[in-house]
Amino acid sequence: MAAVENQHYDGTFSNPDDARKQNLVLRYSHGDQYNGWTLTGMYYHQLWTSTTDIPLQAIASRQVADRFGTLDPSDGGRAQRASVSAQYRRPLGTGQLSTSSYFIDNQLHMYSDFTHFLVDPVHGDQEEQFENRHTIGLSADYTTPLHCAALACALSVGAATRYDALSLGRLPTQARVPLAPQDDPPSFSDLDQVTMFALAGYVQANIRWGSRLRSLFGVRDDYQRGSDVDQLQALHQAAGYSNAGRASQSQRQPKASLIYTASTWLEFYLNTGRGFHSADIRGVDQDRSVGLGLPRTPLLARQEGQELGLRAQPRRDIAFTLALYNLWQQSETIIDPDIGQDLAGPPSRR
């Protein structure tokens, strides 16, 4: 299978987006979903300019004609992503084995200006945010039926691992030309070399208690370890902090679901479990380096939730769902719109 897409987009702005995007996918497959293999290659590339938020004062003073104008026509970016992946499936004993592997090269460079001339009234506050990342990953899953007296049961076990090596940061620029980071506040600039290793394993039991009731019980264990080399450490330490350091953490996550099929078109379910979201290791290390005695940002922020709901499809062309849920997060990621940066926030409950 092969597919190619080429797209150009200008938008309604005074400074056209001039977005030029190319997508390519090439896949070769053999066999079927139970016994076969697939090899896939994908490529994406895009160049663009962008119009960001504009202060109302700039329009009122006629510095910008209207809300479609821009204060910096050099804002924009470029992105490129290439990947190759493979999947292999085959019956094994009484069960089914599935494996996958992948390699990804991802590059992203964005030029934006959130605060205009607040930090640097001479050159402006444009900054380059960039990430160049290499990722390799492997996973395997095996599912087999079990004999559970008169019940229909199935057991699934699996494991996954992933390694990321990336260079990322944010540096001051003017018309996309780099400026010396020492001329701005230390917190305005970052330049880091990061490595992240992740390993996970899980086991899940699927039990059908009758014609209407079934359940899923499982537990998953995740482990992550990361390190950061702060290439602007001398600049940051002058302000009393650093991004450099190491962090590791594991998280065990029990999960359970109960599903009741009331009829051919109505189903009720109850879910409960624990999960997590991973934090930016730069922020984790930064919290430790400051040492203010406050709760530190966890590398894996725990989440616990419950959900009660129903799914209904009274007709083939009509479906609806209703759900009530509770979600607690040890730390919620929040966005600071003044600097265009996400931060590890306090706990939250929804």
PDB file of C-alpha atoms in Angstrom, residues 16 30 47 93 103 105 120 153 169 214 230 256 262:
ATOM      1  CA  PRO A  16       0.132  34.053   4.618  1.00  0.00           C
ATOM      2  CA  HIS A  30       1.763 -10.589   4.267  1.00  0.00           C
ATOM      3  CA  LEU A  47       7.330  24.369   6.528  1.00  0.00           C
ATOM      4  CA  GLY A  93       0.370 -23.028  21.346  1.00  0.00           C
ATOM      5  CA  PHE A 103      12.264   3.527  15.082  1.00  0.00           C
ATOM      6  CA  ASP A 105      13.379  10.288  13.896  1.00  0.00           C
ATOM      7  CA  ASP A 120      13.884  42.432  25.289  1.00  0.00           C
ATOM      8  CA  CYS A 153     -11.577 -17.060  30.506  1.00  0.00           C
ATOM      9  CA  GLY A 169      15.448  23.704  24.260  1.00  0.00           C
ATOM     10  CA  ARG A 214     -18.033 -10.163  31.886  1.00  0.00           C
ATOM     11  CA  ASP A 230      22.005  21.111  31.117  1.00  0.00           C
ATOM     12  CA  ALA A 256     -10.683  -3.511  36.780  1.00  0.00           C
ATOM     13  CA  ALA A 262     -28.704  -5.813  29.287  1.00  0.00           C
TER      14      ALA A 262
END
